[in-house]
mmCIF file of C-alpha atoms and ligand atoms in Angstrom:
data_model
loop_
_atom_site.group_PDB
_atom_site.id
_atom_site.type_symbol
_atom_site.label_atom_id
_atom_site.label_comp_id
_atom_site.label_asym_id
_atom_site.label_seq_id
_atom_site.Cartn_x
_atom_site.Cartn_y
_atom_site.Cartn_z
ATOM 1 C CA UNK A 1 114.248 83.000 83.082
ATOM 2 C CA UNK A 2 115.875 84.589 79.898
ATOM 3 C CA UNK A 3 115.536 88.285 79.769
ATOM 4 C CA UNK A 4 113.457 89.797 77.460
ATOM 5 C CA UNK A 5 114.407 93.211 78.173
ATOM 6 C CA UNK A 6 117.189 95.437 78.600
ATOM 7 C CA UNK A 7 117.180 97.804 81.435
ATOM 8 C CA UNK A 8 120.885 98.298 81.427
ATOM 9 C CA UNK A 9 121.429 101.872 83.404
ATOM 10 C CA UNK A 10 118.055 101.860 84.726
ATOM 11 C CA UNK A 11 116.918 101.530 88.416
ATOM 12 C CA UNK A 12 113.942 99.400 90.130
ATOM 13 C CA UNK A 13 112.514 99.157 93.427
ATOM 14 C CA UNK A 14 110.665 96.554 94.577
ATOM 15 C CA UNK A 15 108.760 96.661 97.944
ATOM 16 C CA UNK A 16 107.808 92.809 99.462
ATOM 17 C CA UNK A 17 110.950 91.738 97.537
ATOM 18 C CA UNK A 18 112.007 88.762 99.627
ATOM 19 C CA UNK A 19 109.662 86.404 98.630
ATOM 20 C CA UNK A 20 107.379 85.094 95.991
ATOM 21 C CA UNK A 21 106.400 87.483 93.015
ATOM 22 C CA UNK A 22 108.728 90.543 94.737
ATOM 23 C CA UNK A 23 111.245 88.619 94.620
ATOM 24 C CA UNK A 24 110.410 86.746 91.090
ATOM 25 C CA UNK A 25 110.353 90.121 89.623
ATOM 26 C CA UNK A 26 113.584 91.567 91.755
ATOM 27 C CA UNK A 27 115.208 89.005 89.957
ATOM 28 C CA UNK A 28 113.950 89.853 86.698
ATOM 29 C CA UNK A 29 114.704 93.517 86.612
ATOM 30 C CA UNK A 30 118.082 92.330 87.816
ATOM 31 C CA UNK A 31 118.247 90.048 84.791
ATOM 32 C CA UNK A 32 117.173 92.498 82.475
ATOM 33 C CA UNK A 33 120.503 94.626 83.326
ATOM 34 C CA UNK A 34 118.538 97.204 85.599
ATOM 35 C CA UNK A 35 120.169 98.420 89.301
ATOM 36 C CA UNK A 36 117.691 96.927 91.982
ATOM 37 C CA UNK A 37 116.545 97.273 95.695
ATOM 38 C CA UNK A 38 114.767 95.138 97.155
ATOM 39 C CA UNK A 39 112.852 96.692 100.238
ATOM 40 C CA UNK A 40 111.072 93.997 102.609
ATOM 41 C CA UNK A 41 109.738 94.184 105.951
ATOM 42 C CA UNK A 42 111.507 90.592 106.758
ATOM 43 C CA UNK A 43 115.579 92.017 106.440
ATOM 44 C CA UNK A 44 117.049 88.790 107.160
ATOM 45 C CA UNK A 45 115.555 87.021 103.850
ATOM 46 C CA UNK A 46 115.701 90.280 101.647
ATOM 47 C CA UNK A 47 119.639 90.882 102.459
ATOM 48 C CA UNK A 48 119.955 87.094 101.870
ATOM 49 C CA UNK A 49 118.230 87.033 98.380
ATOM 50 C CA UNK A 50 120.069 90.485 97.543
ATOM 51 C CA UNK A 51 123.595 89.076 98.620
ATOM 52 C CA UNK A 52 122.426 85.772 95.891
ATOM 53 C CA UNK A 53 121.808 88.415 93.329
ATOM 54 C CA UNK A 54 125.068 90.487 93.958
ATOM 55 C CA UNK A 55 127.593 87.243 94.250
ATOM 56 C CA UNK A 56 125.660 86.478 90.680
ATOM 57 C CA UNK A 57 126.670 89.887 89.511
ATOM 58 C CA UNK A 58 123.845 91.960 89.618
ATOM 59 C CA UNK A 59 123.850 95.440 91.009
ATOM 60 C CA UNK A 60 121.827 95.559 94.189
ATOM 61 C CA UNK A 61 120.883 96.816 97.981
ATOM 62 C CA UNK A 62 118.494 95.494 100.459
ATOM 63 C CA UNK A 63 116.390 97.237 102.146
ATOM 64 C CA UNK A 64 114.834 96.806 105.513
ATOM 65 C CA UNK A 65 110.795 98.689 105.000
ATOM 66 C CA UNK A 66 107.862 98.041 106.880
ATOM 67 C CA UNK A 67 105.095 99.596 104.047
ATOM 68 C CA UNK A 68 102.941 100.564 107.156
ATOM 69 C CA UNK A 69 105.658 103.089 108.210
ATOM 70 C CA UNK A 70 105.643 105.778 106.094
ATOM 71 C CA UNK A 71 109.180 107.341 107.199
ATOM 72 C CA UNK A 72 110.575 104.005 106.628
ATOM 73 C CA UNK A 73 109.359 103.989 103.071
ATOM 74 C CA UNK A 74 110.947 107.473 102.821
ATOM 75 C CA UNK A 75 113.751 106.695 103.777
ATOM 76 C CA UNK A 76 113.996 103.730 101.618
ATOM 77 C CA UNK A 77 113.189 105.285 98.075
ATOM 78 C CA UNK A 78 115.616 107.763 99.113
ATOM 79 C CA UNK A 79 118.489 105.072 100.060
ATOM 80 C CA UNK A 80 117.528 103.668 96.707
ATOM 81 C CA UNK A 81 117.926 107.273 94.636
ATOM 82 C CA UNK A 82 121.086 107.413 96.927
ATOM 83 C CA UNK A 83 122.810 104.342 95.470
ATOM 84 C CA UNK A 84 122.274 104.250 92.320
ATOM 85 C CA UNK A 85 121.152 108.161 91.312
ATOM 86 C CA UNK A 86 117.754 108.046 89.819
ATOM 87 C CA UNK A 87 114.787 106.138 90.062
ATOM 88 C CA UNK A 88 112.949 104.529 86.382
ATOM 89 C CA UNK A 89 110.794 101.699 87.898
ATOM 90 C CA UNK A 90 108.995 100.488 90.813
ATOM 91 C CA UNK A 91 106.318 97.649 91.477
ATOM 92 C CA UNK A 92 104.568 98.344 94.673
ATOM 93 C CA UNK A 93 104.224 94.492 95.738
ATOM 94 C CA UNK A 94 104.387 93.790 99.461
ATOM 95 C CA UNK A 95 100.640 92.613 100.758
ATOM 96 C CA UNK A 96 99.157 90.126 102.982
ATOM 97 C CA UNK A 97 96.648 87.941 103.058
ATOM 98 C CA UNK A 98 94.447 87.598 106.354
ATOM 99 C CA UNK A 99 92.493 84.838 107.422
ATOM 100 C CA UNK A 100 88.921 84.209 105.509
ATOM 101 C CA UNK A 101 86.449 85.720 108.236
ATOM 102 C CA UNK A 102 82.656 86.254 107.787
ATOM 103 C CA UNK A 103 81.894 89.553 107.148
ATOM 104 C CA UNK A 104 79.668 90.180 110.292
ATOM 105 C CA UNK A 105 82.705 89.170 112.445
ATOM 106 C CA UNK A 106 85.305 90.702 111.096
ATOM 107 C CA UNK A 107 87.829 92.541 113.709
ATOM 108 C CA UNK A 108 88.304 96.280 113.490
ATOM 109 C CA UNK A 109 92.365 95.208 114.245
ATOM 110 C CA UNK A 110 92.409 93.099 111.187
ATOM 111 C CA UNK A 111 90.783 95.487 108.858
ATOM 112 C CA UNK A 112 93.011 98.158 109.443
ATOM 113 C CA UNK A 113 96.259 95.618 109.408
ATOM 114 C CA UNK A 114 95.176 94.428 106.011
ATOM 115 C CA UNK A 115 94.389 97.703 105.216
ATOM 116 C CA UNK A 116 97.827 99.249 106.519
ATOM 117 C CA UNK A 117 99.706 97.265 104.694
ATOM 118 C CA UNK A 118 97.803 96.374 101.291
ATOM 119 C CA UNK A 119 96.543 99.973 100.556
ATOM 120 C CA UNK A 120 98.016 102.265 102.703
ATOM 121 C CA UNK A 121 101.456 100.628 101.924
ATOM 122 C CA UNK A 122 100.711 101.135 97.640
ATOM 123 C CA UNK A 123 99.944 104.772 98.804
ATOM 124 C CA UNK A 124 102.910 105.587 100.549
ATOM 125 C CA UNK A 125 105.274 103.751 98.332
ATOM 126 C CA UNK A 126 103.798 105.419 95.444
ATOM 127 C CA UNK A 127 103.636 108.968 97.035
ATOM 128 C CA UNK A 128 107.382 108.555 97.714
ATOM 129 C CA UNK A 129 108.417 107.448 94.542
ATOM 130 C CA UNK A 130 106.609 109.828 92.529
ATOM 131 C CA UNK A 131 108.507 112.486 93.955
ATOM 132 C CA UNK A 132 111.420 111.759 92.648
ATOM 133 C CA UNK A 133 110.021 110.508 89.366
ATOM 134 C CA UNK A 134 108.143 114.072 89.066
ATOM 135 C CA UNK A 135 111.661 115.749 89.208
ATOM 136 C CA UNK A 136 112.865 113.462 86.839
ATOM 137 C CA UNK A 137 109.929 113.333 84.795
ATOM 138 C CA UNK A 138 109.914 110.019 83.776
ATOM 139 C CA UNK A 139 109.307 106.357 84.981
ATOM 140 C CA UNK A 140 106.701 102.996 85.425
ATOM 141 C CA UNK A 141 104.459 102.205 88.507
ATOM 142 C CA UNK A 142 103.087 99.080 88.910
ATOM 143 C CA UNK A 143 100.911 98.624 91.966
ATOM 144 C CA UNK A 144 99.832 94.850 92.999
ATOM 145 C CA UNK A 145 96.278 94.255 92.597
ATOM 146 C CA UNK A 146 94.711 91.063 92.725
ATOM 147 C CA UNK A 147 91.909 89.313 91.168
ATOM 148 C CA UNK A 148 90.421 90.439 94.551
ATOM 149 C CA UNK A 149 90.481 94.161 92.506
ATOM 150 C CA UNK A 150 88.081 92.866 89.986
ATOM 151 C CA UNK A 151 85.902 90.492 91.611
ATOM 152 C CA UNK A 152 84.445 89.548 95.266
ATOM 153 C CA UNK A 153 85.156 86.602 97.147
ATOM 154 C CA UNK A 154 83.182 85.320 100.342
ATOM 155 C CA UNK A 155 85.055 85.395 103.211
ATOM 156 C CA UNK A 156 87.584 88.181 102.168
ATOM 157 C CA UNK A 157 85.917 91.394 102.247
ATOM 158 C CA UNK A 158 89.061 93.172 103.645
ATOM 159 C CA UNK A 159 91.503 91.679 101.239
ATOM 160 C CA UNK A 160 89.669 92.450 98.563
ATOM 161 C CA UNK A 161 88.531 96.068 99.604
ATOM 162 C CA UNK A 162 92.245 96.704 99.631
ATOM 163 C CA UNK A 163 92.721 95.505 96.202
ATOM 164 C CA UNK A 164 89.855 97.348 95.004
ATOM 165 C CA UNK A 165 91.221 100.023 96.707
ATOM 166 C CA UNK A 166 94.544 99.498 94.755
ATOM 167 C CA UNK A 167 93.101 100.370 91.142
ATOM 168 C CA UNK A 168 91.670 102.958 92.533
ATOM 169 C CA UNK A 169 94.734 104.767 93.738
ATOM 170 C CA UNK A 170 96.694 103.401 90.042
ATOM 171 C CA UNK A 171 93.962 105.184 88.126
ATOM 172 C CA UNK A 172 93.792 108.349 89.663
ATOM 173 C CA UNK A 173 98.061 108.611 90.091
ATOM 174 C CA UNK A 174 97.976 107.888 86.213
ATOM 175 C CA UNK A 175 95.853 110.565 85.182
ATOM 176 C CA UNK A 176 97.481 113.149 87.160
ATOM 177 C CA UNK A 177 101.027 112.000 85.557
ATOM 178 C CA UNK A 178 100.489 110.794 81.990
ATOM 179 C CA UNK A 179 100.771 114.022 80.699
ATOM 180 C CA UNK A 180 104.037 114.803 82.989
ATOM 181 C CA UNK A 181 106.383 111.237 81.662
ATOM 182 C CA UNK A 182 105.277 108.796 84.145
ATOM 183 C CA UNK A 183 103.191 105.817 84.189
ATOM 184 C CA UNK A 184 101.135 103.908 86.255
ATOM 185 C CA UNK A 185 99.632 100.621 86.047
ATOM 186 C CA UNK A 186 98.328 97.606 88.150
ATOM 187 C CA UNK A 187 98.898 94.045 87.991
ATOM 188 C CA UNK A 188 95.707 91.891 89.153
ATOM 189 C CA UNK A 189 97.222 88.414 89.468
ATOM 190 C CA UNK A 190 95.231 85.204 89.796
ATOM 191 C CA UNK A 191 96.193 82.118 92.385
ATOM 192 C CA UNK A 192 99.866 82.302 92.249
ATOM 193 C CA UNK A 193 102.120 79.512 93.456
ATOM 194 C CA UNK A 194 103.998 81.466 96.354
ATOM 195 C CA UNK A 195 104.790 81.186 100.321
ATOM 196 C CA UNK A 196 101.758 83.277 100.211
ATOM 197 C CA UNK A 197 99.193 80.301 98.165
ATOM 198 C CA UNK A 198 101.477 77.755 100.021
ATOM 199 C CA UNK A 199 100.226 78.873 103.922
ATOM 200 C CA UNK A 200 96.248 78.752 102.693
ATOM 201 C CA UNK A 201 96.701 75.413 101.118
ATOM 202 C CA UNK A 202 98.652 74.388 104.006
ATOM 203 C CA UNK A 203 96.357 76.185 106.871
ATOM 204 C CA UNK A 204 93.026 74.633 105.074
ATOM 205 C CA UNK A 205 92.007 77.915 103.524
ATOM 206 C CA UNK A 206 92.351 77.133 99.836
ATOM 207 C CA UNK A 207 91.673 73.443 98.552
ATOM 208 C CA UNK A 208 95.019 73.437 95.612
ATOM 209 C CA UNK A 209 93.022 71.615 93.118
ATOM 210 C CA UNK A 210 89.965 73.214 93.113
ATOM 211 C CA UNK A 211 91.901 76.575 92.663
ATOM 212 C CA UNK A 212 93.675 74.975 89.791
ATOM 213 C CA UNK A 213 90.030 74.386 88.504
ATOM 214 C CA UNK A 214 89.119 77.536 88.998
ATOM 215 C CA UNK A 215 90.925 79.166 85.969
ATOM 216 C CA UNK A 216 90.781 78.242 82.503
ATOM 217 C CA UNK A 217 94.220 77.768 82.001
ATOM 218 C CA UNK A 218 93.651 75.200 84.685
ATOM 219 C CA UNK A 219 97.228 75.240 86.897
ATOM 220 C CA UNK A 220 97.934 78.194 89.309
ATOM 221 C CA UNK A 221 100.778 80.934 87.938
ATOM 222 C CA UNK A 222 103.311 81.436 88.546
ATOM 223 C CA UNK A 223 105.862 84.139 90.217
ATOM 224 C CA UNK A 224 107.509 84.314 87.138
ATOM 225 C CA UNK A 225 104.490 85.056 85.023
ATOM 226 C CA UNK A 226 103.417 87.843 86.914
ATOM 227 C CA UNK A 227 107.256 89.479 87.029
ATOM 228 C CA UNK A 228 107.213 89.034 82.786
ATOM 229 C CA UNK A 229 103.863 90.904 83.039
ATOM 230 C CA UNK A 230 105.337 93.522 85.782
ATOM 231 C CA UNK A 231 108.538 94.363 83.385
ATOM 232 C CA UNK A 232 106.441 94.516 80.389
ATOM 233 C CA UNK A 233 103.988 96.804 82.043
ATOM 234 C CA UNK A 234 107.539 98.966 83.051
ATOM 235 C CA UNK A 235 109.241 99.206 79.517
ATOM 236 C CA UNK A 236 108.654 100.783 76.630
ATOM 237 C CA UNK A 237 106.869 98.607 74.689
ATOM 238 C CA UNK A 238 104.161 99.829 76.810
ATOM 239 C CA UNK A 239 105.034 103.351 76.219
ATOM 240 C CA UNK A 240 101.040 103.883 75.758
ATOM 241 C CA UNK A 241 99.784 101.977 78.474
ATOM 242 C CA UNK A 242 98.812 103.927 81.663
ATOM 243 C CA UNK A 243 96.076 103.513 84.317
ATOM 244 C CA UNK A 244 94.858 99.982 83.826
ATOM 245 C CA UNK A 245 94.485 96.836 86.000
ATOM 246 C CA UNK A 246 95.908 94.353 83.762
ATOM 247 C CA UNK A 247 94.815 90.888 85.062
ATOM 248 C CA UNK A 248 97.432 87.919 84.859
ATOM 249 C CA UNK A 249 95.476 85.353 86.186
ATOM 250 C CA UNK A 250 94.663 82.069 83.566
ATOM 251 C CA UNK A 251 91.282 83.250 83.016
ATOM 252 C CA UNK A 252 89.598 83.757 86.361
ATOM 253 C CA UNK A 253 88.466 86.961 85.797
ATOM 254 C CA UNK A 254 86.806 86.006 82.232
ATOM 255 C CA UNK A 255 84.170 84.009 83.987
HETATM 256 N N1 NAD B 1 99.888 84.624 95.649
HETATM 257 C C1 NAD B 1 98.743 84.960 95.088
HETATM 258 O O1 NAD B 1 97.992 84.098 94.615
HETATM 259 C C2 NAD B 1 98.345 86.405 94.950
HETATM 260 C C3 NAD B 1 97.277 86.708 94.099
HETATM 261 C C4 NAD B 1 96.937 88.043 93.902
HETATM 262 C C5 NAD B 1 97.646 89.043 94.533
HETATM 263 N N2 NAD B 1 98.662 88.705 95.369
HETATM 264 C C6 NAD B 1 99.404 89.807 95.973
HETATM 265 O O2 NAD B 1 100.736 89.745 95.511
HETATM 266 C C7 NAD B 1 101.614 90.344 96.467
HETATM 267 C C8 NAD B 1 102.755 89.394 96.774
HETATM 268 O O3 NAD B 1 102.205 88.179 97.234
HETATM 269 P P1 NAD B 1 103.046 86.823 97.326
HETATM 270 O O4 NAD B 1 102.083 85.751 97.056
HETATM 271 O O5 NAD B 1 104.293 86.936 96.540
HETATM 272 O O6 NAD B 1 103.322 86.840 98.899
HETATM 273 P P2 NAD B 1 104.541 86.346 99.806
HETATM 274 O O7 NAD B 1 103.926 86.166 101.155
HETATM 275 O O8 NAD B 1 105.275 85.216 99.170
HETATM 276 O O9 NAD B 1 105.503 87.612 99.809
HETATM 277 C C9 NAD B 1 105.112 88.828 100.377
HETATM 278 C C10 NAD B 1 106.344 89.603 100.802
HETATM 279 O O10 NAD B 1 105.890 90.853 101.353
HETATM 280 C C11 NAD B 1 106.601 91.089 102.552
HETATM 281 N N3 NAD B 1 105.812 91.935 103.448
HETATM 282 C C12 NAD B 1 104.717 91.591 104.178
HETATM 283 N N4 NAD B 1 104.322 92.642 104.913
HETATM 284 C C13 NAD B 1 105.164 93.671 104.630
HETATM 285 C C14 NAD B 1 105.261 95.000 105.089
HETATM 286 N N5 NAD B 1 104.445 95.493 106.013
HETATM 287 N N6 NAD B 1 106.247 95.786 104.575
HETATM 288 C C15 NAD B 1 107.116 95.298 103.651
HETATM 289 N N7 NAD B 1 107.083 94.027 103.204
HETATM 290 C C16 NAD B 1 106.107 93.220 103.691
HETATM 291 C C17 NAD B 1 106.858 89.713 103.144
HETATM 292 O O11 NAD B 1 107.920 89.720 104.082
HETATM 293 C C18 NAD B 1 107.156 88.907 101.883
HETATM 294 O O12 NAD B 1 108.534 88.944 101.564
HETATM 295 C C19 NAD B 1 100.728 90.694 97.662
HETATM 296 O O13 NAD B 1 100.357 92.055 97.569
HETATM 297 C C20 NAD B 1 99.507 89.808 97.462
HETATM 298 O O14 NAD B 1 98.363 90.337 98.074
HETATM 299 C C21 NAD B 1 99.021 87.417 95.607
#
């Protein structure tokens, strides 16, 4: 991908960075000149896909950081403002996706894992960064929505509670700091061609063609397209943007 943006002397952490759009958009801040960790719960991948990036010549540290651990994601955004000295932009990424489940059968264990990682994962990474962003007083948020932020689906009440969740969290952050240099955003994308997509076509969750259907722009997106949206969303050309869910998604949400 050709870099649309310079970032040279900047610094972005990622969270979920070892795969799919984390890592699509690691990439891309790299690119675009910026210093970049890439925090991921799965440490043999992430210092794999951070030692690619460094013997290309980018300037970067992996992370091991389960979201659901709190101290871990400390510790991490501190590692981070360790390394390279300050902290400008972050996209708050790492989610999963359980399996579809009717709502009236739904396990208390797999809410609160979706839940632990999807919400209370954006909250911690976001508490964390923000406080070195308000002693900085400046930098960009971006928290990973979904289209399951806008919209319901059957089957995926959790997921999509978490995502709703998400916006929720983005908005309220971004009023609190627009008026002290720091902004806040979500991304909502659509069906995404990732490991993620991959497992539900492969485990018989989502039919690949009928998702492509789905949107008007009728393929699935992909990582890349939600990273350009991510780094956009993080530099100053949207210096005025705070507090919105921006969805990158072909169209679902238009329906
Ligand atoms: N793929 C899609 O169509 C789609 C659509 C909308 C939103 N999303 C969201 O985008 C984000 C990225 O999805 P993806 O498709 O790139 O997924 P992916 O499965 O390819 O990558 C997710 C990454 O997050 C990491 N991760 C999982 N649990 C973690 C934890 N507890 N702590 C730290 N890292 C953890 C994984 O190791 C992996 O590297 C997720 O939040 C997902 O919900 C995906």
């Amino acid at each position: 991908m050709n870099p649309t943006y310079d970032f040279t002397g900047q610094v972005a952490f990622v969270t979920g960075a070892g795969s799919g759009m984390g890592l699509a958009a690691a990439r891309a801040f790299a690119a675009s000149g910026a210093a970049v960790a890439l925090a991921d719960i799965d440490e043999a991948t992430v210092t794999r896909v951070a030692q690619q990036l460094k013997d290309e010549g980018h300037q970067v540290l992996a992370l091991l950081s389960d979201v659901t651990d709190e101290d871990q994601v400390a510790a991490a955004v501190d590692r981070t403002v360790d390394a390279f000295g300050r902290l400008d932009m972050a996209y708050n990424n790492a989610g999963i996706m359980p399996p579809p489940t009717d709502a009236a059968d739904e396990s208390a264990d797999q809410f609160d894992r979706v839940n632990a990682v999807n919400l209370r994962g954006i909250w911690a990474s976001m508490k964390h960064e923000l406080r070195h962003m308000r002693t900085q007083g400046s930098g960009a948020i971006v928290n990973c929505s979904s289209l399951g932020g806008l919209v319901g689906n059957p089957g995926r009440a959790a997921y999509h509670a978490t995502k709703h969740g998400v916006i929720g969290l983005t908005k309220s952050a971004a009023l609190e700091y627009g008026s002290r240099g720091v902004r806040i955003n979500a991304v909502c994308p659509g069906t995404i061609s990732t490991p993620m997509v991959d497992a539900m076509v492969e485990g018989g969750e989502l039919d690949r063609q009928q998702a492509e259907a789905g949107q008007a722009i009728d393929r699935l997106g992909t990582a890349e397209e939600i990273a350009q949206a991510v780094l956009w969303l993080c530099s100053p050309g949207a210096g005025y943007v705070t507090g919105i869910a921006l969805p990158v998604d072909g169209g679902y949400t238009a329906r």
